[in-house]
Coordinates of C-alpha atoms and ligand atoms in Angstrom, one line a residue:
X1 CA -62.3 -20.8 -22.9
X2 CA -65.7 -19.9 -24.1
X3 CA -66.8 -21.0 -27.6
X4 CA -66.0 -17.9 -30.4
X5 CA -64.7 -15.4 -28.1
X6 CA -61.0 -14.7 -27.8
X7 CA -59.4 -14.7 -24.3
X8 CA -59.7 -12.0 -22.4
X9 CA -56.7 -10.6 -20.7
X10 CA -57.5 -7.5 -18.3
X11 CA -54.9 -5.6 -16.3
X12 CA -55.5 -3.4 -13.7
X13 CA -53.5 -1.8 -10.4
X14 CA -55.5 -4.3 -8.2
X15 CA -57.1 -7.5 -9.1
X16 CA -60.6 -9.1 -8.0
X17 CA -62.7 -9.8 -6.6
X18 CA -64.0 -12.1 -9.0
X19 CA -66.7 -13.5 -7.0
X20 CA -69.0 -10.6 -5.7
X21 CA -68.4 -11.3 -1.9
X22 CA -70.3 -7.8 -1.4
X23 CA -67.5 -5.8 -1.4
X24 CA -66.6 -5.2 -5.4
X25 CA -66.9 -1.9 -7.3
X26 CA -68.0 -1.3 -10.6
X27 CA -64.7 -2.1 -12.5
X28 CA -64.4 -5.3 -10.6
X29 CA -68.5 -6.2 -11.4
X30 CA -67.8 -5.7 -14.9
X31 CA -64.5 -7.5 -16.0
X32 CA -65.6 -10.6 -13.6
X33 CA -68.9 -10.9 -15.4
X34 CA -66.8 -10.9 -18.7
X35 CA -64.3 -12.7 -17.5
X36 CA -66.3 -15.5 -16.4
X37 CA -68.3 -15.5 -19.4
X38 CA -65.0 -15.6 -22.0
X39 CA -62.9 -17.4 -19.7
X40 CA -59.5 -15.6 -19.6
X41 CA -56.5 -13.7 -17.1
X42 CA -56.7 -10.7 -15.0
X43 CA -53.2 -9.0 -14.0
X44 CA -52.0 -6.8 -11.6
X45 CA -50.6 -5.8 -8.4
X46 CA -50.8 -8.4 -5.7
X47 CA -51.4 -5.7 -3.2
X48 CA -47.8 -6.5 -1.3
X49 CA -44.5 -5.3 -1.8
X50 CA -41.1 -7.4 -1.1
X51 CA -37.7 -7.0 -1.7
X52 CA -37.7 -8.4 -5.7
X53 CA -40.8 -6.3 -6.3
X54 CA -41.4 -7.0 -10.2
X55 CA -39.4 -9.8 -10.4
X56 CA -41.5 -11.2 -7.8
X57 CA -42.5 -14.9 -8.2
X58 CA -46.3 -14.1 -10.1
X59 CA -49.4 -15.8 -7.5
X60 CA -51.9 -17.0 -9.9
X61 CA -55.8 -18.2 -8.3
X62 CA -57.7 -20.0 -10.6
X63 CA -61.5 -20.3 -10.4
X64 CA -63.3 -21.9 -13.6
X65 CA -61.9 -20.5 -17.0
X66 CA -60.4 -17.5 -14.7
X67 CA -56.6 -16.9 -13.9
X68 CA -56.3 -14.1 -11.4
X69 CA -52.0 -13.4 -11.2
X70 CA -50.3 -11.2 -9.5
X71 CA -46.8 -9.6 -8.9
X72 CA -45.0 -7.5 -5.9
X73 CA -43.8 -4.4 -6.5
X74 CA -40.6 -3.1 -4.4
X75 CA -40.9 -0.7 -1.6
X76 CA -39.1 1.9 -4.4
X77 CA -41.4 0.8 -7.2
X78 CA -44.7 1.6 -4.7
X79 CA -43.9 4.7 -3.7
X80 CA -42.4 6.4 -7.5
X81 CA -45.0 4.3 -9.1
X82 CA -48.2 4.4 -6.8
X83 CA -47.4 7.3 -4.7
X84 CA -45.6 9.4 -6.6
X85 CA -46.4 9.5 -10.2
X86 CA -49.9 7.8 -10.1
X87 CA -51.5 9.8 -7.0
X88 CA -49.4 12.9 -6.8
X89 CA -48.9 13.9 -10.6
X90 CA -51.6 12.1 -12.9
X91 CA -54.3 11.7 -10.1
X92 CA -54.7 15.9 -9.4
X93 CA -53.9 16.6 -12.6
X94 CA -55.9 14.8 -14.7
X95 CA -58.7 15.9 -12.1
X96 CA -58.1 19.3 -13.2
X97 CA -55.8 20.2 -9.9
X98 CA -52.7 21.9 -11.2
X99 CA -51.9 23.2 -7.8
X100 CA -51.8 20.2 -6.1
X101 CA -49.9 17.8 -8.5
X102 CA -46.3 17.8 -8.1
X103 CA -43.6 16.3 -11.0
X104 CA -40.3 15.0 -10.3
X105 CA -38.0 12.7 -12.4
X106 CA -37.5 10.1 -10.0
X107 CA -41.0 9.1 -9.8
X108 CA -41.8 9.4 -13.8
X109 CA -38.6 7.3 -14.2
X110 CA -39.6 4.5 -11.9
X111 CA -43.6 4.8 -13.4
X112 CA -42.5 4.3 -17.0
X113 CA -40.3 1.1 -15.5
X114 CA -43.1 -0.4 -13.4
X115 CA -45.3 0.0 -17.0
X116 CA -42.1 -2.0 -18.8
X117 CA -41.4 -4.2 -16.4
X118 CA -45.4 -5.5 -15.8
X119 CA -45.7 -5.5 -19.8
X120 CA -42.5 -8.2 -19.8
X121 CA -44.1 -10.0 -17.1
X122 CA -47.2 -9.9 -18.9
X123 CA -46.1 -11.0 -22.1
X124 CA -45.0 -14.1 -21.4
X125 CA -48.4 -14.7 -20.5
X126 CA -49.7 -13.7 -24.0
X127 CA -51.2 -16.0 -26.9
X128 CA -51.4 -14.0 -30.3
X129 CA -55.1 -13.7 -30.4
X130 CA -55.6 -13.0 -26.9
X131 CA -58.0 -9.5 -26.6
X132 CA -55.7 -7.3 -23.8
X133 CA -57.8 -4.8 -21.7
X134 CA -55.8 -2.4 -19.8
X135 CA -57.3 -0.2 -17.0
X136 CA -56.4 3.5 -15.7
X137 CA -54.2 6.0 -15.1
X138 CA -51.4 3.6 -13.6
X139 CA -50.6 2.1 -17.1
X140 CA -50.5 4.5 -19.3
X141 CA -47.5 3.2 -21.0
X142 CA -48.4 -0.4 -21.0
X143 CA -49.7 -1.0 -24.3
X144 CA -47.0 0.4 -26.0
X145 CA -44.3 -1.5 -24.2
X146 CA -46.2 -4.7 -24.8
X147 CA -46.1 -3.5 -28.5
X148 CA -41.8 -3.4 -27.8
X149 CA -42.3 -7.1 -26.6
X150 CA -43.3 -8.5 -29.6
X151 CA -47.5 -8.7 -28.5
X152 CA -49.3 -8.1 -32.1
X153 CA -52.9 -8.8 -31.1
X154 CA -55.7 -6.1 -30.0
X155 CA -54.9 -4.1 -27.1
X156 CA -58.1 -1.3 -25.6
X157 CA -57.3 1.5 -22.7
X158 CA -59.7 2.5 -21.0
X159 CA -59.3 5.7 -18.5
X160 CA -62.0 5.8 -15.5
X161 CA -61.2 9.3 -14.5
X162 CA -61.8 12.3 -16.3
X163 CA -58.9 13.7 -19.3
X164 CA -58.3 17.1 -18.1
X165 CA -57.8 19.3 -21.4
X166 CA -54.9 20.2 -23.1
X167 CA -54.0 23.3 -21.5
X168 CA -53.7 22.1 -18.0
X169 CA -52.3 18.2 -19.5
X170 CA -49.3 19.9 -20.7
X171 CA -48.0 21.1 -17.8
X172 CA -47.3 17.0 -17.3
X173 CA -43.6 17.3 -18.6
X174 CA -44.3 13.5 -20.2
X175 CA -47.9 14.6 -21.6
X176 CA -46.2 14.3 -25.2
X177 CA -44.5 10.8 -24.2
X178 CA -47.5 9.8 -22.3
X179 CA -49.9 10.4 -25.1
X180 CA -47.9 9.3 -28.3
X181 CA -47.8 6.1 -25.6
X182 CA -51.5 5.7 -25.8
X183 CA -51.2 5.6 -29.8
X184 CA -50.6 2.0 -29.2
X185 CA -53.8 1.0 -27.7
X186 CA -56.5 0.0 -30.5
X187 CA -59.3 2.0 -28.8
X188 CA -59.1 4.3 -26.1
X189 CA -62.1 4.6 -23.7
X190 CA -63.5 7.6 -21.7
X191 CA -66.3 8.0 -19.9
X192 CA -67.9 11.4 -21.1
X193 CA -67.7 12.8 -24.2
X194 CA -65.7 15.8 -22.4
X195 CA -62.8 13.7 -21.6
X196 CA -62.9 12.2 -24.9
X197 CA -62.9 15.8 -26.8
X198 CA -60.0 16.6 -24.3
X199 CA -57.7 13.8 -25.6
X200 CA -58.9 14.6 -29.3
X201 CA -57.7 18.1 -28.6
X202 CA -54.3 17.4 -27.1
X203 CA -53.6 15.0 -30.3
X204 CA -54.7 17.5 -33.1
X205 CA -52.9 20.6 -30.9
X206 CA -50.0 19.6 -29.6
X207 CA -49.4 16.2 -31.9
X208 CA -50.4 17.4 -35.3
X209 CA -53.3 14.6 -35.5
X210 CA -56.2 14.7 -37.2
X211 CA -60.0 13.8 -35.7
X212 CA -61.6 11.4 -38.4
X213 CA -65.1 10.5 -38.4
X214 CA -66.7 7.4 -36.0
X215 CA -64.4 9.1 -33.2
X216 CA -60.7 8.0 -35.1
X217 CA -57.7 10.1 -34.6
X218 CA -54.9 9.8 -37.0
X219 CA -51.1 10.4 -36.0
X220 CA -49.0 10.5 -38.4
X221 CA -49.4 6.7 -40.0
X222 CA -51.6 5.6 -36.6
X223 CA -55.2 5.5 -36.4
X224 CA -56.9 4.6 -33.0
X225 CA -60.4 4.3 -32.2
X226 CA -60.9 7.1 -29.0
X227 CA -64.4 7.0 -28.0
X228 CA -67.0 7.3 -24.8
X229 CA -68.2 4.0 -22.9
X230 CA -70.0 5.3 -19.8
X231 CA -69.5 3.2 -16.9
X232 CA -72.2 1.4 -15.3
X233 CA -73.5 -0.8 -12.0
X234 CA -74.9 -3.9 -11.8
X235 CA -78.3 -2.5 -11.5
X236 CA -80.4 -5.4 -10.9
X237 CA -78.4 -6.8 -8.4
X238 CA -77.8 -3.7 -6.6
X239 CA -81.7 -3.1 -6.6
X240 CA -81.2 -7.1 -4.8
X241 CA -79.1 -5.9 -2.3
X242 CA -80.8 -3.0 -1.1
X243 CA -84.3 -5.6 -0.6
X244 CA -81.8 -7.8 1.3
X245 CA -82.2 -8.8 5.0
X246 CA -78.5 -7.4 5.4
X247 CA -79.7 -4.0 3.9
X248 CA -83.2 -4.2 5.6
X249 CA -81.5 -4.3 9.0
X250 CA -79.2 -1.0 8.0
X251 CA -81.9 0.3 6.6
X252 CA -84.1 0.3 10.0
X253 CA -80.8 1.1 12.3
X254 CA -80.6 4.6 10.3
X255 CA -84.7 5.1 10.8
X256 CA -84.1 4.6 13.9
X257 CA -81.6 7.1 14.6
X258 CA -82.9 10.2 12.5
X259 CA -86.6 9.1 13.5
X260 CA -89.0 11.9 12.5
X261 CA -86.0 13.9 10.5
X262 CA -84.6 13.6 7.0
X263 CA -81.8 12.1 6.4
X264 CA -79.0 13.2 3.8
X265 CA -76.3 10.9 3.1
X266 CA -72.6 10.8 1.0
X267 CA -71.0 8.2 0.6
X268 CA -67.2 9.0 -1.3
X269 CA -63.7 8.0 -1.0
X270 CA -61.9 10.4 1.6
X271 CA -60.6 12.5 -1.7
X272 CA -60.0 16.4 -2.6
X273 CA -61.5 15.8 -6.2
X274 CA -64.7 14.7 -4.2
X275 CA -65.9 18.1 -3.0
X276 CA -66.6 17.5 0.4
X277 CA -65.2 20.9 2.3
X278 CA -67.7 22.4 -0.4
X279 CA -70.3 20.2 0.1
X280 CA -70.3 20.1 4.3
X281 CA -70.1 24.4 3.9
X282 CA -73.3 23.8 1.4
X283 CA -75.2 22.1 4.4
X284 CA -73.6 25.0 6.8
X285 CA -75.7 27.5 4.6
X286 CA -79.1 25.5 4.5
X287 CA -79.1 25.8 7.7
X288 CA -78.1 29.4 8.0
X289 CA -80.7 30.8 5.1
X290 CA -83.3 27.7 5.8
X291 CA -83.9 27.5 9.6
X292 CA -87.1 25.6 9.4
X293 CA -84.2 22.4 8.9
X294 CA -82.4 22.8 12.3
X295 CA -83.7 19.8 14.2
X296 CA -85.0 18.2 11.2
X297 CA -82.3 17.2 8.9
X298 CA -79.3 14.9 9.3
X299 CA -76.5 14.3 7.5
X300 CA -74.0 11.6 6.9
X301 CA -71.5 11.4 4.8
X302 CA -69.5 8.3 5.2
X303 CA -66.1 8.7 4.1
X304 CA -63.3 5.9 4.3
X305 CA -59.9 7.3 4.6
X306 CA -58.1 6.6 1.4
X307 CA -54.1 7.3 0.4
X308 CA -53.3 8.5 3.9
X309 CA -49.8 8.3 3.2
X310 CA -50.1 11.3 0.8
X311 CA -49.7 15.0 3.0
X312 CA -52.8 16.0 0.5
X313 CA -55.1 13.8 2.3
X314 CA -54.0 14.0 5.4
X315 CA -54.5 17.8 5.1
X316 CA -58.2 17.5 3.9
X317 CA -58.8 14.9 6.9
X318 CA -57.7 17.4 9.1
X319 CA -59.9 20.2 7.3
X320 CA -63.0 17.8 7.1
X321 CA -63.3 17.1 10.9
X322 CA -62.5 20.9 11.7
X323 CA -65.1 21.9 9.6
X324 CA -67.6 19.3 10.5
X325 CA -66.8 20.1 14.9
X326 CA -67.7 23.8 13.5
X327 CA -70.8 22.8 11.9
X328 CA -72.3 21.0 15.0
X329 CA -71.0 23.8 17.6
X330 CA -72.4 25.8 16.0
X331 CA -75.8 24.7 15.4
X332 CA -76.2 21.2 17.5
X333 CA -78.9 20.8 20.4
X334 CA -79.0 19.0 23.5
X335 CA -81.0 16.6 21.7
X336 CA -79.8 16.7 18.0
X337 CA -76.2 16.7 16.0
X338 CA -76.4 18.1 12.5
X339 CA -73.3 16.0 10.6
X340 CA -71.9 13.0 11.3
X341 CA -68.6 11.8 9.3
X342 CA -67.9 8.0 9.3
X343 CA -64.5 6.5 8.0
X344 CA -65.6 2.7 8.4
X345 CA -65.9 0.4 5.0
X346 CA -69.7 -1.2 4.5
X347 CA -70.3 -4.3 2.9
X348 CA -72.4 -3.3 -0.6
X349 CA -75.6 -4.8 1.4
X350 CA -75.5 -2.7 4.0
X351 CA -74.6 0.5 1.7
X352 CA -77.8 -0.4 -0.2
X353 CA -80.0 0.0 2.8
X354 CA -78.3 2.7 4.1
X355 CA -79.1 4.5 0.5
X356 CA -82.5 3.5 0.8
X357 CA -83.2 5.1 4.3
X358 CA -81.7 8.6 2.8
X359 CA -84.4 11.0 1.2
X360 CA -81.6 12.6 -0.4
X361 CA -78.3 12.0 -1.5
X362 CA -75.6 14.1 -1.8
X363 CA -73.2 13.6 -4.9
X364 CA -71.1 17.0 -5.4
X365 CA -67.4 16.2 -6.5
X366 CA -65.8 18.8 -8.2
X367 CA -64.5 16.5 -11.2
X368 CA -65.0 13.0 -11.1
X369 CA -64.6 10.1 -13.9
X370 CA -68.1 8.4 -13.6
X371 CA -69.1 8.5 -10.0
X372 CA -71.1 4.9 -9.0
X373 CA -72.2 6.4 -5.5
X374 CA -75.0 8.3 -7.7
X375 CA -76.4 5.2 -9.6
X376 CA -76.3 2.8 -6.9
X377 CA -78.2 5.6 -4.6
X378 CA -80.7 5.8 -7.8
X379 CA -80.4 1.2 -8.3
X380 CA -81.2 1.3 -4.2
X381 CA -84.4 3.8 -3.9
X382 CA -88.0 2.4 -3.0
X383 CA -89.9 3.0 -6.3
X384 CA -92.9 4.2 -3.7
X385 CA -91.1 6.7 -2.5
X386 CA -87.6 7.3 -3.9
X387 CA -85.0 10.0 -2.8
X388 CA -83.6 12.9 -4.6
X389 CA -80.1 13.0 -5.7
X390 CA -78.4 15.9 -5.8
X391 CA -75.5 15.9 -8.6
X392 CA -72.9 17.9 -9.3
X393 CA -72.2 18.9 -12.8
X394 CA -68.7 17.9 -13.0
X395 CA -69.3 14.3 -12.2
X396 CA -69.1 11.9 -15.4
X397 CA -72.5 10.3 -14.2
X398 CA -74.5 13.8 -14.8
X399 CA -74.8 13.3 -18.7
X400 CA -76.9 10.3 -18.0
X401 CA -78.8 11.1 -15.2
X402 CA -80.4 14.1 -16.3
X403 CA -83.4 14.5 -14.0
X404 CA -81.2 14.8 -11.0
X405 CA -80.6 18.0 -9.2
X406 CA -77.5 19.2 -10.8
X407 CA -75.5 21.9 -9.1
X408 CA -71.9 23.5 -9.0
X409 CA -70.4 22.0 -6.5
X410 CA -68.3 25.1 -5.8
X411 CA -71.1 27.4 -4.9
X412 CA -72.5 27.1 -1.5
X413 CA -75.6 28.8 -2.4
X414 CA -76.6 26.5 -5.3
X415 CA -76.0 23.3 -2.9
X416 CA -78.1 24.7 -0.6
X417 CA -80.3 25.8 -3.0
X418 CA -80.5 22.3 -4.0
X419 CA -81.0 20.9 -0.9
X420 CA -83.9 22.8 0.4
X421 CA -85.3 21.9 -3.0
X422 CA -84.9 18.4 -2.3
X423 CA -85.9 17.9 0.7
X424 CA -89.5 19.7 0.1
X425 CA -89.8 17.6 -3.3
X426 CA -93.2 16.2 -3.3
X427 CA -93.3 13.0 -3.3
X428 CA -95.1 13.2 -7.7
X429 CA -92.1 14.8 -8.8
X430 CA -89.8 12.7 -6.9
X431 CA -91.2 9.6 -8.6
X432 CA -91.2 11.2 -11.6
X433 CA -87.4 12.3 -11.7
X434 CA -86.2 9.1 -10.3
X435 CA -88.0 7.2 -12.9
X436 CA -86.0 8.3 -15.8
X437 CA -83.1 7.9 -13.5
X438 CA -83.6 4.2 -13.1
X439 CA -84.4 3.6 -16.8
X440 CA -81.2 5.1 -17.1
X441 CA -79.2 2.9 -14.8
X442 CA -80.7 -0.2 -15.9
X443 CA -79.8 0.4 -19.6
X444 CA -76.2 1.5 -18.9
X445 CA -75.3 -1.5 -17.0
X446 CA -71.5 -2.8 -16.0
X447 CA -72.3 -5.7 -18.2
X448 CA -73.6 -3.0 -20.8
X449 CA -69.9 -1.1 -20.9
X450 CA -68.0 -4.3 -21.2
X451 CA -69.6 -5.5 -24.0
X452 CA -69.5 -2.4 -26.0
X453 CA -66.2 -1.9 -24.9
X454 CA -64.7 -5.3 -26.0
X455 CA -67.3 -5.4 -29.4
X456 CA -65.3 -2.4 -30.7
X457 CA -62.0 -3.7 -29.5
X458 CA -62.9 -6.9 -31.4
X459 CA -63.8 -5.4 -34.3
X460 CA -61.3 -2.4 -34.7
X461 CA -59.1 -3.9 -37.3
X462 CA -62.0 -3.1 -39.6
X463 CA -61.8 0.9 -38.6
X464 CA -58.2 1.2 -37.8
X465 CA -57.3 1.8 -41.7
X466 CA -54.5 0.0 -42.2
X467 CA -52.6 1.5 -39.1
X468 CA -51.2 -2.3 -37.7
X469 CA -49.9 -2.7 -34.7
X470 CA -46.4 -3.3 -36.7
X471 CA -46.1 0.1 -38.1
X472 CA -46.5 1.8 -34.8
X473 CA -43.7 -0.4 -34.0
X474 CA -41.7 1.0 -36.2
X475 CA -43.1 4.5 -36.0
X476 CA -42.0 3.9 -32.2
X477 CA -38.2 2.3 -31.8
X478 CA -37.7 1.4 -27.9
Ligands
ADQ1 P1 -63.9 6.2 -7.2 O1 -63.2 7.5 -7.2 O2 -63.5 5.2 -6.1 O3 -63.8 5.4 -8.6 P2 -66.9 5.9 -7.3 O4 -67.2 5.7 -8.7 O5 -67.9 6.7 -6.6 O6 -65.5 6.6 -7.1 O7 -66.8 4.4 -6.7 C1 -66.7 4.3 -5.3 C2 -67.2 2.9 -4.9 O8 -66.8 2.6 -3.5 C3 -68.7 2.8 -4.9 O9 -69.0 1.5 -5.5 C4 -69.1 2.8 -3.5 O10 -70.2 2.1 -3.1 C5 -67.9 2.2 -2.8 N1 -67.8 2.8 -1.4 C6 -67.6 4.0 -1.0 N2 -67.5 4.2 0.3 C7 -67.7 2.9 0.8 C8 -67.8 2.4 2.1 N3 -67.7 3.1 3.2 N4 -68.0 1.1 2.2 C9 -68.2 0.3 1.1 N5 -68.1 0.7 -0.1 C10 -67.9 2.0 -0.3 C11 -63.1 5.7 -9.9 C12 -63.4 7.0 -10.5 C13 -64.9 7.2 -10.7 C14 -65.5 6.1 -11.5 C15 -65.0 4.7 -10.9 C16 -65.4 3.6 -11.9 O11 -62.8 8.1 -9.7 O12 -65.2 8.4 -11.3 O13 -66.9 6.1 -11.5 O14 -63.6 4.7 -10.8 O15 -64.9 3.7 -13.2

């Protein structure tokens, strides 16, 4: 382990890569780089199910200082755990979709079980002065259980997607349990100040806490830290990938194809919280109410399929490729096609250059955590001539990168607003708006939220007034 750091312990649904072989997102950038530096254990899911599911024999990798261990989960376990509670309750709801999330008391059973039983594997793992980092929506209940297996150290949660607010989280008939859960974590991330205000709210409303300064919340005899670490990219690597041979090549291949046009791009999980039936309806009405674009403009929004077990997202599949053969019958030529939609995965090379051929990028989700696709667009742009991006104001990245274009995503007039905008920018103001951009990726780095993350975990005895982990212990009787 590395000299005066504890070990770090990170859990999260799925595990690695640790080494960037050019596929890993932010959350996997992040916790390597810290994990490589400290030395330490990364947990989760080992992406497999079999028939003992949790009480799977654990896989463990080593590379260096770094354990990477993993467990099955049971056909049952995936689909109340993953399926059910994770992506058909907490997912839409906490992304602000009341009408599409669905409760039933099978699933919340088997997702509070998963949480115990991966805390009891887990803490047999544990040394007392290990620092425990849990990630997301999938573990909710983690910390506290770990608390019920004895672990007394620092635990931190931190939640990449957004913490809808109180009045649509207690519609969740566990929102009480869920949250009195939480109480166990040290310090609870977010990563706007939004979803942090949200889960302040729901503990002073509906749980009689109190909001204390330097972003405490007392319950009853527990104080936890709750507080904002935005999310970041490796910036200057990214800005190294998009230079790369592999991302020159994609780079050229999209030149090639749009040739004299401009070409729009998105790039976002196939995903209802992402905006896209808003988003390819924006483009619809640019070209309605901006002619001078038909034959001129292209756009690609790249879109790998994601959850397709879920009816939710085979419905918007359906919708997507509907809307997008309406678009080109509509308005395609002989000798141009308006949108093209692409499910295929890109290496993070090829992504880069791809970004960098784009004059504008399209980010427009209608609630989203952070949202990376917008600052790797911004990490991957030619300073001589950068792109625009065009963000919506729901996405967690829009309180950082103010010079964007910022738009409701829900109103087809501002999008194509927007674009028209965008794609006349002179090239002055394009630099201009892209500059602060890039200062602002390059400060809030991946590196940059794991170490502020892990410095206040470190040092949150100091805040936590006297709340130990013992008396929420006791507060808290399994
Ligand atoms: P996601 O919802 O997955 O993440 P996002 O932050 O945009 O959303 O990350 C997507 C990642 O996948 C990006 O790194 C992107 O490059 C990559 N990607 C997308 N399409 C790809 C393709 N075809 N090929 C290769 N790579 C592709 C969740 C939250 C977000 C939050 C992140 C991190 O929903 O709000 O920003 O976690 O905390």
């Amino acid at each position: 382990m590395a000299e005066g750091h504890r070990r770090l312990v990170a859990v999260s649904n799925r595990v690695g890569p640790l080494n960037d072989e050019g596929k890993a997102g932010g959350l996997a950038v992040g916790l390597s780089d810290a994990l490589k530096r400290r030395g330490g254990l990364w947990f989760g899911w080992s992406g497999n199910t079999s028939s003992k599911g949790t009480f799977s024999e654990a896989a463990t990798e080593i590379e260096g200082d770094v354990a990477l261990t993993t467990i099955d989960m049971s056909e049952e376990e995936l689909s109340g755990f993953y399926y059910g509670y994770a992506n058909r309750s907490l997912w839409p709801l906490l992304h602000y979709r009341l009408d599409l999330a669905e409760f039933d008391r099978q699933s919340d059973r088997i997702y509070r079980s998963v949480n115990q039983r991966f805390a009891a594997r887990l803490s047999q793992m544990l040394e007392d002065d290990d620092l425990v980092w849990i990630h997301d929506y999938h573990f909710f209940y983690m910390g506290s259980e770990l608390r019920q297996c004895g672990f007394r150290g620092k635990i931190g949660f931190f939640l990449h997607i957004p913490f809808c607010p109180p009045e649509i989280f207690t519609a969740l008939p566990a929102s009480h349990d869920i949250v009195r859960a939480m109480l166990a974590y040290d310090v609870i991330g977010f990563q706007t100040d939004t979803d942090r205000r949200n889960f302040a709210n729901f503990c002073v409303r509906e749980l009689g806490g109190e909001k204390l300064p330097g972003h405490r919340i007392r319950v009853g005899d527990r104080v936890v830290v709750a507080d904002t670490f935005p999310i970041g990219i490796d910036a200057p690597g990214y800005a190294r990938f998009a230079v790369s041979p592999e991302a020159g090549e994609h780079e050229e291949m999209v030149r090639g194809m749009v040739g004299d046009r401009l070409q729009i791009i998105g790039v976002d999980r196939m995903d209802y919280s992402k905006g896209l039936v808003e988003r390819f309806r924006g483009f619809e009405r640019l070209l309605e109410e901006y002619p001078e674009n038909r034959g001129n403009v292209q756009f690609l929004q790249v879109a790998p399929l994601s959850r397709s077990e879920l009816d939710a997202y085979v419905e918007l599949r359906r919708e997507l490729e509907e809307l997008a053969g309406h678009i080109n019958g509509r308005f395609a030529t002989l000798e141009w096609t308006p949108l093209q939609i692409m499910t295929r995965g890109f290496t993070r090379r090829a992504l880069a250059g791809i970004y960098r051929a784009a004059r504008v990028c399209l980010v427009t989700p209608l609630r989203d955590g952070m949202n990376l696709v917008a600052k790797e667009y911004v990490a991957a742009q030619d300073p001589d001539d950068p792109g625009v991006l065009i963000l919506s104001r729901f996405a967690g990245a829009r309180s950082e990168l103010t010079e964007a274009l910022v738009v409701n995503p829900y109103s087809t007039d501002d999008v194509a607003r927007a674009l028209q905008r965008a794609l006349t920018m002179p090239l002055e103001e394009r630099k201009r708006r892209w500059e602060q951009m890039r200062e602002a990726v390059f400060h809030g780095t991946a590196a940059h939220w794991c170490d502020s993350f892990l410095d206040r975990l470190e040092n949150a005895d100091n805040e936590a007034d006297g709340s130990a982990a013992e008396a929420f212990v006791e507060a808290h009787p399994s």
